[in-house]
GROMACS .gro file of N, CA and C in nm:
model
  507
    1VAL      N    1   7.740  12.473   5.410
    1VAL     CA    2   7.849  12.425   5.491
    1VAL      C    3   7.956  12.367   5.400
    2LEU      N    4   8.080  12.407   5.423
    2LEU     CA    5   8.192  12.354   5.347
    2LEU      C    6   8.267  12.253   5.431
    3TYR      N    7   8.302  12.142   5.372
    3TYR     CA    8   8.385  12.045   5.442
    3TYR      C    9   8.474  11.975   5.343
    4SER      N   10   8.583  11.924   5.394
    4SER     CA   11   8.687  11.861   5.315
    4SER      C   12   8.637  11.732   5.250
    5THR      N   13   8.690  11.702   5.134
    5THR     CA   14   8.660  11.573   5.070
    5THR      C   15   8.777  11.478   5.088
    6ALA      N   16   8.874  11.515   5.171
    6ALA     CA   17   8.995  11.435   5.189
    6ALA      C   18   8.970  11.306   5.266
    7LYS      N   19   8.868  11.303   5.348
    7LYS     CA   20   8.844  11.185   5.432
    7LYS      C   21   8.711  11.120   5.398
    8LYS      N   22   8.688  11.091   5.273
    8LYS     CA   23   8.565  11.023   5.232
    8LYS      C   24   8.564  10.881   5.288
    9ILE      N   25   8.447  10.839   5.332
    9ILE     CA   26   8.433  10.704   5.383
    9ILE      C   27   8.327  10.631   5.302
   10SER      N   28   8.339  10.502   5.298
   10SER     CA   29   8.244  10.418   5.224
   10SER      C   30   8.111  10.410   5.298
   11ILE      N   31   8.007  10.387   5.222
   11ILE     CA   32   7.876  10.358   5.279
   11ILE      C   33   7.862  10.207   5.280
   12VAL      N   34   7.825  10.152   5.397
   12VAL     CA   35   7.812  10.007   5.410
   12VAL      C   36   7.670   9.971   5.453
   13ASN      N   37   7.630   9.849   5.426
   13ASN     CA   38   7.496   9.803   5.461
   13ASN      C   39   7.490   9.735   5.597
   14ASN      N   40   7.604   9.722   5.667
   14ASN     CA   41   7.601   9.657   5.798
   14ASN      C   42   7.576   9.761   5.907
   15ILE      N   43   7.515   9.719   6.017
   15ILE     CA   44   7.487   9.812   6.127
   15ILE      C   45   7.607   9.830   6.219
   16GLU      N   46   7.710   9.747   6.200
   16GLU     CA   47   7.828   9.758   6.285
   16GLU      C   48   7.917   9.875   6.248
   17GLY      N   49   7.897   9.935   6.132
   17GLY     CA   50   7.984  10.043   6.089
   17GLY      C   51   8.124   9.995   6.058
   18ARG      N   52   8.139   9.869   6.029
   18ARG     CA   53   8.270   9.811   5.996
   18ARG      C   54   8.300   9.840   5.850
   19GLY      N   55   8.410   9.910   5.826
   19GLY     CA   56   8.453   9.938   5.689
   19GLY      C   57   8.394  10.063   5.629
   20GLY      N   58   8.306  10.132   5.701
   20GLY     CA   59   8.247  10.254   5.649
   20GLY      C   60   8.129  10.296   5.735
   21ILE      N   61   8.064  10.401   5.693
   21ILE     CA   62   7.949  10.450   5.769
   21ILE      C   63   7.824  10.371   5.728
   22SER      N   64   7.748  10.327   5.828
   22SER     CA   65   7.626  10.251   5.800
   22SER      C   66   7.529  10.337   5.719
   23LYS      N   67   7.468  10.274   5.623
   23LYS     CA   68   7.375  10.342   5.530
   23LYS      C   69   7.269  10.423   5.604
   24PHE      N   70   7.218  10.369   5.714
   24PHE     CA   71   7.110  10.438   5.786
   24PHE      C   72   7.157  10.565   5.857
   25LEU      N   73   7.287  10.586   5.869
   25LEU     CA   74   7.339  10.706   5.934
   25LEU      C   75   7.373  10.820   5.838
   26ILE      N   76   7.374  10.792   5.710
   26ILE     CA   77   7.413  10.892   5.610
   26ILE      C   78   7.315  11.008   5.610
   27GLU      N   79   7.370  11.128   5.617
   27GLU     CA   80   7.289  11.251   5.610
   27GLU      C   81   7.311  11.317   5.475
   28ASP      N   82   7.208  11.333   5.399
   28ASP     CA   83   7.213  11.405   5.271
   28ASP      C   84   7.325  11.357   5.179
   29GLY      N   85   7.356  11.228   5.181
   29GLY     CA   86   7.458  11.172   5.094
   29GLY      C   87   7.601  11.208   5.132
   30ILE      N   88   7.622  11.268   5.247
   30ILE     CA   89   7.755  11.312   5.289
   30ILE      C   90   7.839  11.191   5.331
   31THR      N   91   7.957  11.179   5.272
   31THR     CA   92   8.048  11.070   5.306
   31THR      C   93   8.182  11.122   5.359
   32ASP      N   94   8.184  11.244   5.404
   32ASP     CA   95   8.306  11.305   5.458
   32ASP      C   96   8.312  11.279   5.609
   33LEU      N   97   8.411  11.203   5.653
   33LEU     CA   98   8.424  11.169   5.795
   33LEU      C   99   8.435  11.295   5.881
   34ASP      N  100   8.504  11.396   5.834
   34ASP     CA  101   8.519  11.521   5.912
   34ASP      C  102   8.383  11.583   5.944
   35TYR      N  103   8.289  11.573   5.852
   35TYR     CA  104   8.155  11.626   5.877
   35TYR      C  105   8.092  11.556   5.997
   36TYR      N  106   8.096  11.424   5.998
   36TYR     CA  107   8.033  11.347   6.107
   36TYR      C  108   8.106  11.369   6.239
   37ILE      N  109   8.237  11.382   6.234
   37ILE     CA  110   8.311  11.412   6.356
   37ILE      C  111   8.272  11.550   6.409
   38SER      N  112   8.252  11.646   6.319
   38SER     CA  113   8.210  11.780   6.363
   38SER      C  114   8.070  11.776   6.426
   39GLN      N  115   7.982  11.690   6.375
   39GLN     CA  116   7.849  11.674   6.434
   39GLN      C  117   7.858  11.612   6.573
   40TYR      N  118   7.947  11.515   6.586
   40TYR     CA  119   7.970  11.450   6.716
   40TYR      C  120   8.025  11.554   6.815
   41ASP      N  121   8.122  11.632   6.771
   41ASP     CA  122   8.179  11.738   6.855
   41ASP      C  123   8.072  11.839   6.896
   42ALA      N  124   7.982  11.871   6.806
   42ALA     CA  125   7.874  11.966   6.837
   42ALA      C  126   7.781  11.909   6.944
   43ALA      N  127   7.754  11.780   6.937
   43ALA     CA  128   7.670  11.716   7.039
   43ALA      C  129   7.739  11.721   7.175
   44ILE      N  130   7.869  11.697   7.178
   44ILE     CA  131   7.945  11.706   7.303
   44ILE      C  132   7.941  11.849   7.357
   45ARG      N  133   7.959  11.947   7.270
   45ARG     CA  134   7.954  12.088   7.309
   45ARG      C  135   7.816  12.122   7.368
   46PHE      N  136   7.708  12.071   7.309
   46PHE     CA  137   7.574  12.095   7.360
   46PHE      C  138   7.559  12.038   7.501
   47VAL      N  139   7.606  11.916   7.522
   47VAL     CA  140   7.598  11.855   7.655
   47VAL      C  141   7.678  11.938   7.755
   48ASP      N  142   7.798  11.980   7.716
   48ASP     CA  143   7.880  12.066   7.803
   48ASP      C  144   7.803  12.192   7.844
   49GLU      N  145   7.737  12.255   7.749
   49GLU     CA  146   7.659  12.376   7.778
   49GLU      C  147   7.547  12.347   7.876
   50GLN      N  148   7.480  12.233   7.860
   50GLN     CA  149   7.370  12.199   7.949
   50GLN      C  150   7.419  12.167   8.090
   51ILE      N  151   7.535  12.106   8.100
   51ILE     CA  152   7.596  12.083   8.231
   51ILE      C  153   7.625  12.216   8.297
   52GLY      N  154   7.672  12.313   8.220
   52GLY     CA  155   7.695  12.447   8.272
   52GLY      C  156   7.568  12.511   8.324
   53VAL      N  157   7.457  12.492   8.254
   53VAL     CA  158   7.327  12.544   8.299
   53VAL      C  159   7.291  12.485   8.434
   54ILE      N  160   7.309  12.355   8.448
   54ILE     CA  161   7.278  12.287   8.574
   54ILE      C  162   7.368  12.338   8.685
   55GLN      N  163   7.498  12.350   8.657
   55GLN     CA  164   7.592  12.397   8.759
   55GLN      C  165   7.558  12.539   8.805
   56ARG      N  166   7.521  12.626   8.711
   56ARG     CA  167   7.484  12.763   8.749
   56ARG      C  168   7.360  12.764   8.837
   57LYS      N  169   7.262  12.680   8.805
   57LYS     CA  170   7.140  12.673   8.885
   57LYS      C  171   7.170  12.622   9.026
   58ILE      N  172   7.255  12.521   9.036
   58ILE     CA  173   7.295  12.469   9.168
   58ILE      C  174   7.362  12.580   9.248
   59LYS      N  175   7.448  12.658   9.183
   59LYS     CA  176   7.516  12.768   9.251
   59LYS      C  177   7.415  12.876   9.292
   60ASP      N  178   7.324  12.912   9.202
   60ASP     CA  179   7.221  13.012   9.233
   60ASP      C  180   7.136  12.972   9.352
   61LEU      N  181   7.111  12.843   9.367
   61LEU     CA  182   7.029  12.792   9.477
   61LEU      C  183   7.112  12.764   9.603
   62ASN      N  184   7.242  12.795   9.595
   62ASN     CA  185   7.334  12.775   9.707
   62ASN      C  186   7.335  12.629   9.754
   63LEU      N  187   7.336  12.538   9.657
   63LEU     CA  188   7.334  12.394   9.688
   63LEU      C  189   7.466  12.325   9.655
   64GLU      N  190   7.571  12.401   9.629
   64GLU     CA  191   7.698  12.343   9.587
   64GLU      C  192   7.755  12.243   9.687
   65LYS      N  193   7.743  12.272   9.815
   65LYS     CA  194   7.801  12.184   9.918
   65LYS      C  195   7.713  12.063   9.947
   66LYS      N  196   7.592  12.061   9.894
   66LYS     CA  197   7.498  11.952   9.922
   66LYS      C  198   7.471  11.864   9.799
   67THR      N  199   7.528  11.899   9.687
   67THR     CA  200   7.493  11.832   9.562
   67THR      C  201   7.603  11.737   9.517
   68PHE      N  202   7.563  11.616   9.483
   68PHE     CA  203   7.652  11.513   9.432
   68PHE      C  204   7.623  11.500   9.283
   69ILE      N  205   7.724  11.525   9.202
   69ILE     CA  206   7.707  11.521   9.057
   69ILE      C  207   7.791  11.407   9.000
   70ILE      N  208   7.730  11.328   8.914
   70ILE     CA  209   7.801  11.222   8.843
   70ILE      C  210   7.773  11.240   8.694
   71ILE      N  211   7.879  11.242   8.617
   71ILE     CA  212   7.867  11.251   8.471
   71ILE      C  213   7.942  11.133   8.413
   72THR      N  214   7.875  11.055   8.332
   72THR     CA  215   7.939  10.939   8.270
   72THR      C  216   7.868  10.906   8.139
   73ALA      N  217   7.906  10.796   8.080
   73ALA     CA  218   7.844  10.749   7.956
   73ALA      C  219   7.838  10.597   7.962
   74ASP      N  220   7.753  10.540   7.881
   74ASP     CA  221   7.743  10.394   7.881
   74ASP      C  222   7.832  10.331   7.776
   75HIS      N  223   7.887  10.410   7.685
   75HIS     CA  224   7.976  10.356   7.582
   75HIS      C  225   8.052  10.471   7.517
   76GLY      N  226   8.161  10.434   7.451
   76GLY     CA  227   8.235  10.529   7.371
   76GLY      C  228   8.187  10.521   7.227
   77GLU      N  229   8.260  10.585   7.139
   77GLU     CA  230   8.220  10.591   6.998
   77GLU      C  231   8.344  10.574   6.911
   78ALA      N  232   8.332  10.496   6.805
   78ALA     CA  233   8.442  10.480   6.711
   78ALA      C  234   8.426  10.582   6.599
   79LEU      N  235   8.534  10.652   6.573
   79LEU     CA  236   8.534  10.752   6.466
   79LEU      C  237   8.639  10.715   6.361
   80GLY      N  238   8.646  10.586   6.332
   80GLY     CA  239   8.739  10.536   6.232
   80GLY      C  240   8.842  10.440   6.289
   81GLU      N  241   8.857  10.436   6.420
   81GLU     CA  242   8.952  10.346   6.481
   81GLU      C  243   8.912  10.202   6.451
   82HIS      N  244   9.011  10.118   6.424
   82HIS     CA  245   8.991   9.976   6.397
   82HIS      C  246   8.891   9.954   6.284
   83ASN      N  247   8.881  10.052   6.195
   83ASN     CA  248   8.793  10.045   6.078
   83ASN      C  249   8.644  10.040   6.114
   84PHE      N  250   8.609  10.095   6.233
   84PHE     CA  251   8.469  10.113   6.273
   84PHE      C  252   8.437  10.261   6.262
   85PHE      N  253   8.318  10.293   6.212
   85PHE     CA  254   8.280  10.432   6.191
   85PHE      C  255   8.145  10.464   6.254
   86LEU      N  256   8.146  10.558   6.348
   86LEU     CA  257   8.024  10.614   6.407
   86LEU      C  258   7.936  10.508   6.474
   87VAL      N  259   7.998  10.415   6.542
   87VAL     CA  260   7.926  10.310   6.611
   87VAL      C  261   7.987  10.288   6.748
   88HIS      N  262   7.920  10.202   6.826
   88HIS     CA  263   7.967  10.170   6.959
   88HIS      C  264   7.924  10.029   6.997
   89ALA      N  265   7.992   9.974   7.096
   89ALA     CA  266   7.954   9.848   7.160
   89ALA      C  267   7.960   9.725   7.070
   90HIS      N  268   8.041   9.725   6.968
   90HIS     CA  269   8.051   9.606   6.884
   90HIS      C  270   8.180   9.528   6.907
   91ALA      N  271   8.267   9.581   6.989
   91ALA     CA  272   8.393   9.515   7.019
   91ALA      C  273   8.444   9.570   7.151
   92LEU      N  274   8.555   9.517   7.198
   92LEU     CA  275   8.607   9.559   7.328
   92LEU      C  276   8.729   9.650   7.314
   93TYR      N  277   8.735   9.727   7.209
   93TYR     CA  278   8.842   9.825   7.193
   93TYR      C  279   8.819   9.941   7.290
   94ASP      N  280   8.929  10.007   7.329
   94ASP     CA  281   8.919  10.118   7.424
   94ASP      C  282   8.821  10.226   7.381
   95GLU      N  283   8.814  10.257   7.252
   95GLU     CA  284   8.722  10.363   7.209
   95GLU      C  285   8.576  10.328   7.237
   96PHE      N  286   8.545  10.202   7.258
   96PHE     CA  287   8.409  10.161   7.292
   96PHE      C  288   8.386  10.153   7.442
   97ILE      N  289   8.485  10.106   7.516
   97ILE     CA  290   8.461  10.076   7.658
   97ILE      C  291   8.516  10.178   7.757
   98ARG      N  292   8.609  10.263   7.715
   98ARG     CA  293   8.660  10.365   7.808
   98ARG      C  294   8.569  10.487   7.799
   99VAL      N  295   8.508  10.520   7.910
   99VAL     CA  296   8.414  10.633   7.913
   99VAL      C  297   8.453  10.728   8.026
  100PRO      N  298   8.410  10.852   8.016
  100PRO     CA  299   8.439  10.945   8.126
  100PRO      C  300   8.357  10.909   8.249
  101LEU      N  301   8.415  10.932   8.363
  101LEU     CA  302   8.343  10.922   8.489
  101LEU      C  303   8.389  11.041   8.572
  102ILE      N  304   8.303  11.139   8.583
  102ILE     CA  305   8.335  11.264   8.653
  102ILE      C  306   8.241  11.275   8.771
  103MET      N  307   8.298  11.297   8.887
  103MET     CA  308   8.218  11.311   9.009
  103MET      C  309   8.253  11.440   9.078
  104LYS      N  310   8.151  11.508   9.126
  104LYS     CA  311   8.169  11.625   9.212
  104LYS      C  312   8.101  11.588   9.343
  105LEU      N  313   8.183  11.567   9.445
  105LEU     CA  314   8.130  11.525   9.574
  105LEU      C  315   8.067  11.644   9.648
  106PRO      N  316   7.969  11.618   9.734
  106PRO     CA  317   7.899  11.727   9.805
  106PRO      C  318   7.971  11.772   9.931
  107ARG      N  319   8.101  11.777   9.925
  107ARG     CA  320   8.176  11.823  10.040
  107ARG      C  321   8.306  11.885   9.992
  108GLU      N  322   8.367  11.963  10.078
  108GLU     CA  323   8.489  12.032  10.040
  108GLU      C  324   8.615  11.955  10.079
  109ALA      N  325   8.603  11.848  10.154
  109ALA     CA  326   8.718  11.777  10.208
  109ALA      C  327   8.808  11.718  10.099
  110VAL      N  328   8.751  11.678   9.988
  110VAL     CA  329   8.829  11.617   9.881
  110VAL      C  330   8.858  11.722   9.775
  111THR      N  331   8.986  11.744   9.748
  111THR     CA  332   9.023  11.839   9.645
  111THR      C  333   9.015  11.771   9.509
  112ALA      N  334   9.018  11.850   9.405
  112ALA     CA  335   9.009  11.796   9.270
  112ALA      C  336   9.120  11.693   9.247
  113LYS      N  337   9.084  11.583   9.185
  113LYS     CA  338   9.180  11.475   9.168
  113LYS      C  339   9.147  11.397   9.042
  114ILE      N  340   9.250  11.356   8.973
  114ILE     CA  341   9.233  11.265   8.859
  114ILE      C  342   9.280  11.128   8.906
  115VAL      N  343   9.194  11.028   8.889
  115VAL     CA  344   9.227  10.891   8.927
  115VAL      C  345   9.252  10.814   8.798
  116ASN      N  346   9.368  10.758   8.785
  116ASN     CA  347   9.402  10.685   8.663
  116ASN      C  348   9.369  10.537   8.668
  117GLN      N  349   9.340  10.485   8.785
  117GLN     CA  350   9.307  10.344   8.796
  117GLN      C  351   9.176  10.315   8.726
  118GLN      N  352   9.172  10.202   8.656
  118GLN     CA  353   9.050  10.164   8.587
  118GLN      C  354   8.944  10.121   8.688
  119VAL      N  355   8.824  10.174   8.672
  119VAL     CA  356   8.710  10.139   8.756
  119VAL      C  357   8.598  10.094   8.663
  120GLN      N  358   8.485  10.058   8.720
  120GLN     CA  359   8.372  10.014   8.640
  120GLN      C  360   8.248  10.095   8.675
  121LEU      N  361   8.156  10.102   8.581
  121LEU     CA  362   8.033  10.175   8.606
  121LEU      C  363   7.950  10.112   8.717
  122ILE      N  364   7.969   9.983   8.743
  122ILE     CA  365   7.896   9.919   8.854
  122ILE      C  366   7.942   9.974   8.989
  123ASP      N  367   8.050  10.051   8.989
  123ASP     CA  368   8.099  10.113   9.113
  123ASP      C  369   8.021  10.240   9.148
  124ILE      N  370   7.941  10.291   9.057
  124ILE     CA  371   7.868  10.416   9.082
  124ILE      C  372   7.763  10.399   9.192
  125ALA      N  373   7.685  10.293   9.188
  125ALA     CA  374   7.579  10.276   9.289
  125ALA      C  375   7.635  10.264   9.431
  126PRO      N  376   7.735  10.178   9.455
  126PRO     CA  377   7.790  10.172   9.592
  126PRO      C  378   7.854  10.305   9.634
  127THR      N  379   7.914  10.375   9.540
  127THR     CA  380   7.972  10.506   9.571
  127THR      C  381   7.863  10.603   9.614
  128THR      N  382   7.753  10.604   9.539
  128THR     CA  383   7.642  10.693   9.571
  128THR      C  384   7.585  10.662   9.709
  129LEU      N  385   7.567  10.534   9.739
  129LEU     CA  386   7.516  10.496   9.871
  129LEU      C  387   7.609  10.549   9.981
  130GLU      N  388   7.738  10.535   9.963
  130GLU     CA  389   7.832  10.583  10.065
  130GLU      C  390   7.826  10.735  10.079
  131VAL      N  391   7.818  10.804   9.968
  131VAL     CA  392   7.814  10.951   9.972
  131VAL      C  393   7.691  11.001  10.047
  132VAL      N  394   7.576  10.938  10.024
  132VAL     CA  395   7.454  10.985  10.089
  132VAL      C  396   7.430  10.921  10.225
  133GLY      N  397   7.523  10.833  10.269
  133GLY     CA  398   7.516  10.778  10.403
  133GLY      C  399   7.421  10.662  10.421
  134ILE      N  400   7.398  10.586  10.317
  134ILE     CA  401   7.312  10.468  10.326
  134ILE      C  402   7.400  10.344  10.325
  135ALA      N  403   7.378  10.254  10.418
  135ALA     CA  404   7.457  10.131  10.425
  135ALA      C  405   7.432  10.047  10.300
  136ASN      N  406   7.539   9.990  10.248
  136ASN     CA  407   7.527   9.905  10.130
  136ASN      C  408   7.500   9.761  10.176
  137ASN      N  409   7.373   9.730  10.193
  137ASN     CA  410   7.331   9.596  10.233
  137ASN      C  411   7.269   9.522  10.114
  138TYR      N  412   7.312   9.554   9.995
  138TYR     CA  413   7.245   9.505   9.876
  138TYR      C  414   7.324   9.402   9.797
  139ASN      N  415   7.437   9.355   9.850
  139ASN     CA  416   7.519   9.253   9.784
  139ASN      C  417   7.556   9.294   9.641
  140MET      N  418   7.596   9.419   9.626
  140MET     CA  419   7.633   9.471   9.495
  140MET      C  420   7.770   9.420   9.453
  141LYS      N  421   7.789   9.405   9.325
  141LYS     CA  422   7.919   9.364   9.272
  141LYS      C  423   8.016   9.482   9.266
  142GLY      N  424   7.964   9.602   9.260
  142GLY     CA  425   8.050   9.720   9.252
  142GLY      C  426   8.113   9.754   9.385
  143LEU      N  427   8.216   9.838   9.379
  143LEU     CA  428   8.288   9.884   9.497
  143LEU      C  429   8.277  10.035   9.506
  144SER      N  430   8.264  10.088   9.625
  144SER     CA  431   8.261  10.232   9.640
  144SER      C  432   8.396  10.291   9.599
  145LEU      N  433   8.392  10.402   9.531
  145LEU     CA  434   8.514  10.469   9.485
  145LEU      C  435   8.565  10.573   9.585
  146ILE      N  436   8.495  10.594   9.694
  146ILE     CA  437   8.531  10.700   9.789
  146ILE      C  438   8.671  10.680   9.845
  147SER      N  439   8.708  10.558   9.883
  147SER     CA  440   8.843  10.536   9.936
  147SER      C  441   8.948  10.563   9.829
  148LEU      N  442   8.919  10.529   9.706
  148LEU     CA  443   9.012  10.554   9.596
  148LEU      C  444   9.028  10.703   9.572
  149ILE      N  445   8.918  10.776   9.579
  149ILE     CA  446   8.921  10.920   9.556
  149ILE      C  447   8.990  10.993   9.671
  150SER      N  448   8.955  10.957   9.793
  150SER     CA  449   9.005  11.033   9.908
  150SER      C  450   9.139  10.986   9.961
  151ALA      N  451   9.170  10.859   9.947
  151ALA     CA  452   9.293  10.808  10.009
  151ALA      C  453   9.384  10.735   9.910
  152GLY      N  454   9.376  10.771   9.785
  152GLY     CA  455   9.456  10.697   9.689
  152GLY      C  456   9.398  10.560   9.666
  153ASN      N  457   9.480  10.459   9.666
  153ASN     CA  458   9.435  10.325   9.636
  153ASN      C  459   9.389  10.249   9.760
  154ASN      N  460   9.398  10.310   9.876
  154ASN     CA  461   9.368  10.244  10.001
  154ASN      C  462   9.220  10.205  10.010
  155GLY      N  463   9.193  10.074  10.017
  155GLY     CA  464   9.056  10.029  10.035
  155GLY      C  465   8.983   9.991   9.907
  156TYR      N  466   9.037  10.027   9.794
  156TYR     CA  467   8.973   9.991   9.667
  156TYR      C  468   9.056   9.879   9.606
  157GLU      N  469   8.998   9.762   9.593
  157GLU     CA  470   9.078   9.646   9.556
  157GLU      C  471   9.035   9.578   9.427
  158ARG      N  472   8.992   9.653   9.330
  158ARG     CA  473   8.955   9.592   9.202
  158ARG      C  474   9.083   9.562   9.124
  159ARG      N  475   9.097   9.438   9.083
  159ARG     CA  476   9.214   9.399   9.005
  159ARG      C  477   9.182   9.388   8.858
  160ASN      N  478   9.057   9.359   8.824
  160ASN     CA  479   9.017   9.341   8.685
  160ASN      C  480   8.888   9.420   8.661
  161ALA      N  481   8.872   9.462   8.540
  161ALA     CA  482   8.748   9.526   8.499
  161ALA      C  483   8.690   9.440   8.387
  162PHE      N  484   8.559   9.424   8.385
  162PHE     CA  485   8.495   9.338   8.287
  162PHE      C  486   8.402   9.418   8.198
  163SER      N  487   8.394   9.374   8.074
  163SER     CA  488   8.304   9.436   7.978
  163SER      C  489   8.260   9.329   7.879
  164THR      N  490   8.149   9.354   7.815
  164THR     CA  491   8.099   9.262   7.712
  164THR      C  492   8.071   9.340   7.585
  165ALA      N  493   8.066   9.272   7.477
  165ALA     CA  494   8.036   9.337   7.349
  165ALA      C  495   7.959   9.238   7.261
  166GLY      N  496   7.895   9.292   7.164
  166GLY     CA  497   7.824   9.209   7.069
  166GLY      C  498   7.708   9.285   7.009
  167ILE      N  499   7.662   9.235   6.901
  167ILE     CA  500   7.549   9.299   6.833
  167ILE      C  501   7.422   9.238   6.887
  168MET      N  502   7.334   9.324   6.931
  168MET     CA  503   7.207   9.277   6.984
  168MET      C  504   7.109   9.262   6.868
  169SER      N  505   7.033   9.155   6.870
  169SER     CA  506   6.936   9.134   6.761
  169SER      C  507   6.799   9.177   6.802
   0.00000   0.00000   0.00000
């Protein structure tokens, strides 16, 4: 495999990946950031392919109108931003806390839509309950996203989103 030596990064002994790639992540002595980014991209491509496998199976079983799909992540990844390399959850920068949230509802009434309003992952459970028709009697902190998805901002009243960060010992 050939890769550029233009983006060499330091090897560091901290687990935060601050200032370079953590020693425990180094593969075969490689210090080229482009190499690690290509590995990250390959992992994303693999997940995309597996999602395609699932979607094809749902279609083959004629379950498209009955299936609720949620795709998300619990954290983002730093690939050099703010001098963090190949790590996550050590600070509250967007690259750590902004994650995809993709939903395919089990009905045709809602057309494809991109929602730009910030939401939280705690909103997934109440949304799921509403989609499957179960009353939310659980005193959840999250809010259902259905009104936001189907009617714009009507009914969704989150003004702030919260996140935490820190190194766990």
